[in-house]
Amino acid sequence: MADAVALDKVELKLGTKEFRFDCRLPAGAVTAVTGPSGSGKSTLLNLVAGFETPDQGRILIAGEDVTEKHPSERPVSLIFQDNNLFAHLDLATNIGLGISPSLKLSGRDSTAISQALERVGLGGFERRMPGTLSGGERQRAAFARALVRRKPVLLMDEPFAALDPGLRLSMANLLADLHRETGNTVLVVTHDPDEVGRLADHAVFIDHGHVLLQAPTEEFLTRRDIPPLAEFLSG
Amino acid sequence: MLTQTERRRGIGWGLLSLAGVTLFVGIAVAALLSWDAGNTQSRLFTAYTWQILRFTLLQAALSTLLSVVFALPVALALARRPSFPGRIWIIRLMALPMGLPVLIGALGLIGIWGRQGVMNSLLLKLGLEQPVSIYGLSGILLAHVFFNLPLAARLLLAALERLPAEYWLLSSSLGMKPFSVFRFIEWPAARRVIPGITGLIFMLCATSFTLVLVLGGGPAATTLEVAIYQSLRFDFDPPRAIALSLLQIGITALVLIAISLFPAPDDAGITAGRAMRRFDGRTVPARLWDTFAILLATAFLILPLASIVAAGARANLWSLVTSAAFLRAAWTSFAIALSAGLLAVLTSLAIIAAREAVTDMKQPGGTARAFSLSLGAMSSLVLLVPPVVLGTGWFLMLRPFGDVARFAPALVAIINMLMALPFVMRVLAPAVETHRKRTGRLAASLGVSGFSRVWRIDFPVLAKPLFTALSFAMALSLGDLGAVALFGSSDLITLPWLVYSRLSSYRTNDADGLALILGIICLGLTMIGTSGQREAKRG
Amino acid sequence: MRRTILSILAAAAALSLSAPAKAQEKTLTVYTYESFISDWGPGPKVKEAFEKTCACKLNFVGVADGVALLTRLKLEGQGTDADIALGLDTNLISEAKATGLFEPHGLDASAAKVPGNYSDDTFIPYDYGHFAVVYDTQAMKNPPKSLKELVEGDPAQKIAIEDPRTSTPGLGLLLWVKSVYGDKAPEAWAKLRKRVLTVTPGWSEAYGLFTKGEVPMVFSYTTSPAYHMVEEKTDRYQAAPFSEGHYIQIEVAGLLKGAGDKDLAKQFLKFMVSPAFQDVIPTTNWMMPVAKTSAPLPDAFNKLVQPGKTFLMGSDEVARNRQAWIDEWLTAMSMN
């Protein structure tokens, strides 16, 4: 399996914090990025997404060097914890912006938008405003946008952290379904060991800005020889 | 997170506006300096200069302090009471003093606080023997607070309203007491904007002219601006005028630098954009205090305005409004105000874009940081360049190219734009910053940029602050007499100029009527500027 | 939306480009102050009357006031468009001559007669007024009868005056006090200071305070009451006659060296002292005419104060000492 995402000797200094990432993430798999708070999970994601540029090293997506590329030029979709939708635009427009940033949409695109909404369980919500939706519905809409973008990599930064446990479960199922259908590469930042087990094929553990372990989920959840990981897993 | 193009474009626009403003001011100064006056009074730093410098700083410092200190409780109370009866109208009224020619405001104040004003009549009825006189420092302070407290309150209120709605949920669920709410939520928000507000008001008061002379009671109350005016208009001594202007800019810049040294904490986080609901301040004493603060400020604001209305209502308004002179002046004023307002908004956006581009750089070099700093300094210090210097300089400059009257409207619009720039920046910069924090990453990841971003993402959200800024700038320009008076040609008559010319021909009644109409126009403008607020409540 | 904004901008630009149309016929350009040419000022009537006699176009350019007029001429220098400058006052004449822009008119101006018999080879008077303290009869029963009484009177009875640094009436009061008190002027100012409610930048502000009832006395002109009597039919506001005499303000016009058509310009100066022009002055400019009018003045003008003595300092003397006297005034008025 080719590496979908690679961080090649990436170094970055933010204020007093130093990060050094060197890892390769498998294509077509769901990889969980975990670690204690402040360890650098989101920074890793920001590097891949392009919100941070490394001081040293390279970032590769599907073998292509994207280190100097603007976020919009990288083959990725993004879902944040919150503020995934422009509050003043309806759902169809929000999702349409994922297809064309200048909103030049064909009839087929409109159909795709409706289908994507349907697929995430928001059929008929095209003209609804984000403010009228619940938190779970807003995240579903963000999923719908990721669907229509058809990018090989999906980056998610604690996408379900703001949802209640029941919702988290159903969202995890939705993610799994969608992943089966699209077969894309998913990076999901989470601080919840249960979620790692539920969602991921692989897991990356980060502590103090360094990757301490990269392993398949089963191995990851059973390792006890790395003290920070053991502490993390015991919650 | 900007694309290369966006960053380059931002820097480009910023350079353009920096160069434009610097050239506009520089050319005027150069033209004045190159003019052979022949009668320079060499001695600049006489005891007289020091005395007016001292007085300028003293009255400006006190006026600023009082305006901000009294504005804070008013803004806090208004923020705490989103559904106070008539709140939107109170906020609209707060934009009015800005658009009034200062003399009209001063006459309104005198109608209430003057020797024969309402207050003194009350006091005399209560048995006081002699009327209390406001003339002197107290009168100057009163007038400056009247003009600037509403400005400070509006800017503070805007800062408080930018706080995430979650904060209020949080504070009430944590059971925070009013003082804790103030200490941990309201004060940090206010503290971020207070240095900027203080600087702005200080500059306004330091360059005050008519108010200081009319209410100051005598030449002991004289500001540098008066001396600059005198040296250019009465003595025609350009080198002295320039030297005094530089003194004014230099000293005030020092004060502004001192103010900016107060550390401002980082801006607050993001919000879900939910409608604001406040859960604190439900006790009876809290309600009483807020009602008291709001009503007192409103009365302070509304009484002089009412006295302007009362005086204006005596005029034959209909015949004034339908007169050819009024219609022509109104059209001229409107065209100039709109051009000045649009220019000010566009220039501010250019400056904001450029500073954003510099902030966005990973490691901005010294040049980039200096560029960003000079943009910031320019956008506020430009208020200190006396219009009389700009006007006279440009008159000299353009004279060889034909009748200056042809250029006058454009010049007046640009001078008004420069005056409005610091205000527009105060309104737009924080709004754009908050907006970028909320949407920057999302827009960047989706690749929404250029026109599409402006039209779909930025404009709908920023429309409200943009209109507020535009109406601010237009109101300022509408009420400004200074710039027009320099060119004072029969082809260029604005509304304030019309008011003054009626006054200088004994037609006080007409002047009162015109002032009332001008006030109504400004109120209309602020209604446009605050129109988004009602929609926000519905949404 | 964008189109509307563009069209408004275009309109604004068009506004700024609309230069006065150049007529085929002869034109005479007269620089003056704004209130002279306002709708209710003398300008429109003067223009109409003169154009009837000259087969030409009379073009007024108005600036803020007499001082601004001189500044404007200084700024424009030899290249000025002005043929005639109308509206300087006698205090400015020395400075105006020093610019070298004016030339002697060479006319017989004896028709123009002003108290104190002012005459000049370059400037011709067209109206005059005496400075005076105007008071509100409803607020003041015993107005001062002399400058001395004004200076030494009850400090509770206030007056609004103008600033000599920024206005011509302010300078007028300064010169009046100087004429009467000479070297003792600072002492007089120190006393008068207690009666001064405030010192305004110009006449309009002071007079505004006065008509609003804020102050019972204002420094203005003997002719001010005429306006209230004629236009408002009230004799509530009156000027106080001062026994020492009154300082005079004479408004003059002069011919510029660079005038395009000097004959036409001189024709205007002659017209200026003829009844057709002088008739207009009293009830539009609210000043006294300098020459015969075709009909007697309105009755109100007969009720005005007729000063027994007229003060007028030579403009050279004023130009030489103005700054020193202003400094003296500043010191006296700033004392605590």
XYZ file of N, CA, C and O in Angstrom, chain A residues 12 14 40-53 59 71 74 78 80 155 157 189, chain B residues 1 441:
104
model
N 9.088 22.184 13.175
C 8.333 23.440 13.258
C 8.458 23.980 14.661
O 8.424 23.223 15.647
N 6.708 26.782 17.159
C 5.617 27.733 17.356
C 5.786 28.310 18.755
O 5.580 27.599 19.732
N 0.333 18.153 20.231
C 0.665 18.535 18.860
C -0.174 17.825 17.813
O 0.164 17.824 16.638
N -1.321 17.218 18.253
C -2.205 16.513 17.313
C -2.703 17.461 16.233
O -2.593 17.187 15.038
N -3.259 18.589 16.700
C -3.845 19.522 15.740
C -2.769 20.157 14.876
O -3.017 20.449 13.707
N -1.577 20.342 15.461
C -0.488 20.921 14.669
C -0.141 20.001 13.502
O 0.084 20.469 12.377
N -0.131 18.703 13.778
C 0.159 17.755 12.699
C -0.876 17.902 11.587
O -0.553 17.958 10.400
N -2.140 17.991 12.016
C -3.209 18.122 11.032
C -3.066 19.434 10.252
O -3.228 19.462 9.028
N -2.744 20.512 10.986
C -2.584 21.815 10.330
C -1.446 21.793 9.316
O -1.499 22.480 8.296
N -0.417 21.008 9.611
C 0.703 20.903 8.671
C 0.255 20.210 7.392
O 0.581 20.648 6.282
N -0.533 19.173 7.571
C -1.003 18.445 6.384
C -1.971 19.329 5.590
O -1.925 19.392 4.361
N -2.818 20.031 6.327
C -3.823 20.856 5.651
C -3.191 22.078 5.006
O -3.717 22.618 4.039
N -2.051 22.542 5.549
C -1.398 23.716 4.977
C -1.606 24.987 5.781
O -1.235 26.062 5.333
N -2.201 24.873 6.957
C -2.355 26.071 7.796
C -1.046 26.409 8.503
O -0.874 27.502 9.017
N -0.149 25.454 8.564
C 1.193 25.723 9.070
C 2.176 25.246 8.016
O 1.930 24.240 7.336
N 3.293 25.967 7.877
C 4.329 25.508 6.950
C 5.543 25.129 7.784
O 5.904 25.864 8.700
N 6.311 17.840 3.198
C 5.041 17.155 3.388
C 4.597 16.627 2.031
O 4.599 17.376 1.037
N -3.432 25.885 1.242
C -4.410 24.875 1.644
C -5.372 24.489 0.524
O -5.716 23.314 0.367
N -4.214 21.787 -2.012
C -3.878 20.439 -1.548
C -5.095 19.532 -1.715
O -6.229 19.982 -1.513
N -11.632 19.080 4.719
C -11.420 19.316 6.141
C -12.740 19.358 6.886
O -13.730 19.881 6.379
N -13.727 20.545 10.829
C -13.274 21.012 12.147
C -14.291 20.603 13.201
O -15.366 20.084 12.908
N -9.361 15.266 6.283
C -8.759 15.590 7.579
C -9.856 16.014 8.531
O -10.686 16.857 8.194
N -10.586 17.309 12.571
C -10.009 17.737 13.848
C -11.074 17.622 14.923
O -11.946 18.473 15.032
N -8.235 13.453 14.168
C -7.626 13.783 15.455
C -8.648 13.490 16.547
O -9.807 13.910 16.437
N -4.147 32.866 6.793
C -3.929 31.880 5.736
C -4.399 32.457 4.411
O -5.566 32.394 4.059
N -9.785 29.869 7.991
C -9.287 28.532 7.677
C -10.227 27.806 6.728
O -9.806 27.150 5.790
